[in-house]
GROMACS .gro file of C-alpha atoms in nm:
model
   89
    1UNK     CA    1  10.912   7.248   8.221
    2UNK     CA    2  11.233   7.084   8.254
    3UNK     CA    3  11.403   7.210   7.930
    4UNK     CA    4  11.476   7.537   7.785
    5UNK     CA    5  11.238   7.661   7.503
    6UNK     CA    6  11.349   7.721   7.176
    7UNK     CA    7  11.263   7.636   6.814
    8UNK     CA    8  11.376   7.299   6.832
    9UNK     CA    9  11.162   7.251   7.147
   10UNK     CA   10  10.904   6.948   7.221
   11UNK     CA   11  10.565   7.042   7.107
   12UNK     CA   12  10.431   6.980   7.409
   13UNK     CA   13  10.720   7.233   7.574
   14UNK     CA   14  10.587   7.494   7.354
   15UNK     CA   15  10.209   7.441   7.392
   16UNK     CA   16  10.336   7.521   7.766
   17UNK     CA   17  10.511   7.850   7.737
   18UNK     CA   18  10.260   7.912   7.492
   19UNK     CA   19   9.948   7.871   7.725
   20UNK     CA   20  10.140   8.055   7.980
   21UNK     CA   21  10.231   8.364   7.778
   22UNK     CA   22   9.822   8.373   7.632
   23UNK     CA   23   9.766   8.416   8.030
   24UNK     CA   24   9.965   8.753   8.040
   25UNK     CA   25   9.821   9.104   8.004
   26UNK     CA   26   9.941   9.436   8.032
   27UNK     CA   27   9.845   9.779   8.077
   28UNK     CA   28   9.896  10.140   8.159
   29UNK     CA   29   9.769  10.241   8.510
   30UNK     CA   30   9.708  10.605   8.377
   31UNK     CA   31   9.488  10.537   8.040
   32UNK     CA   32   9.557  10.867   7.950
   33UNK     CA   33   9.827  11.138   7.810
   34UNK     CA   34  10.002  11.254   8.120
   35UNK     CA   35  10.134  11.642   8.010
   36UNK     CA   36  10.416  11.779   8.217
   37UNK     CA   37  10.645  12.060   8.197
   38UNK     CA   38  10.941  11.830   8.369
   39UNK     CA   39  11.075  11.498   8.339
   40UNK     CA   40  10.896  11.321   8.586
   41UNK     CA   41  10.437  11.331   8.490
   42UNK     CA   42  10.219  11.353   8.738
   43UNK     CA   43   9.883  11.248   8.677
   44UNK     CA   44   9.544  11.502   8.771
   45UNK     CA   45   9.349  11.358   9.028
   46UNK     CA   46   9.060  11.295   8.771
   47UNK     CA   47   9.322  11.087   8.569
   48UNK     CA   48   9.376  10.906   8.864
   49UNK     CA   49   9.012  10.859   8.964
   50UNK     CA   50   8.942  10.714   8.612
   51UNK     CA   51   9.189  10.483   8.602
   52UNK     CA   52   9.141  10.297   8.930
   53UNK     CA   53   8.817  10.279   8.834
   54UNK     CA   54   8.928  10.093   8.509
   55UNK     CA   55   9.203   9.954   8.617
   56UNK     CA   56   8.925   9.755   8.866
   57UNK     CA   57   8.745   9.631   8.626
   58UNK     CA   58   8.978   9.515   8.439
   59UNK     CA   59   9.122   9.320   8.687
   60UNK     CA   60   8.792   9.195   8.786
   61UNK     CA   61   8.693   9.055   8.457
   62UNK     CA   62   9.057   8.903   8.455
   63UNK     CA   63   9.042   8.724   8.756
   64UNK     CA   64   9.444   8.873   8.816
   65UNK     CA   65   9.609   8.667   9.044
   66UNK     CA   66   9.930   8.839   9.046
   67UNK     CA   67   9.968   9.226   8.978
   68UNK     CA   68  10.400   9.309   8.870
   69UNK     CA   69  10.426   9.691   8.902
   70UNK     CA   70  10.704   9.903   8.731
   71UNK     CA   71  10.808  10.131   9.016
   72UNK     CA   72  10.643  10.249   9.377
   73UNK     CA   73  10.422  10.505   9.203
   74UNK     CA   74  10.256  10.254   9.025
   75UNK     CA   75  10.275  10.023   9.304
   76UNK     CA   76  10.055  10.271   9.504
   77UNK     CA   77   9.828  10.345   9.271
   78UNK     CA   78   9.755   9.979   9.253
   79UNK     CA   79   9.703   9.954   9.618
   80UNK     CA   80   9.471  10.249   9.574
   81UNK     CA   81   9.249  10.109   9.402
   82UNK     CA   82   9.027   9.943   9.691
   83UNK     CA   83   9.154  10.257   9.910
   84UNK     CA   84   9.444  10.099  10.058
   85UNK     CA   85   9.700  10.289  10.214
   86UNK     CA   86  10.052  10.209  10.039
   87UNK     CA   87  10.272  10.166  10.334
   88UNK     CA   88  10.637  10.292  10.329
   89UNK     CA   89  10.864  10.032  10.259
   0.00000   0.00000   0.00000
């Protein structure tokens, strides 16, 4: 793309961002309520289990090539999901 998009864009410009955008998905880790009595939830352990199980199939059927996760917690639980060890950063 070497122009910004906009409403007055090329069609072609837009059929590009377009395409792109139809490529994104997003999701909860935890596909679940996560009840806590203080600010920061902690998921159970069977809330976990579920949802790496999920969350791995999902990604399989999507063929993900690129995983963006919103904070370390997630970033571990992703990691987690074929039992690897989320190193300290």
């Amino acid at each position: 793309m070497r122009s910004n998009f906009g409403e007055t864009s090329d069609p072609s410009i837009k059929q590009k961002v377009d395409s792109f955008v139809e490529g994104i998905a997003y999701l909860n880790f935890i596909q679940d309520v996560v009840k806590s009595e203080t600010a920061m939830a902690q998921a159970d352990p069977q809330q976990v289990e579920l949802s790496q199980r999920v969350n791995r199939e999902i990604l399989r059927i999507l063929a993900a090539t690129h995983c963006i996760c919103w904070g370390k917690p997630t970033y571990c639980l992703v990691l987690s999901i074929d039992d690897t060890v989320c190193l300290e950063e």
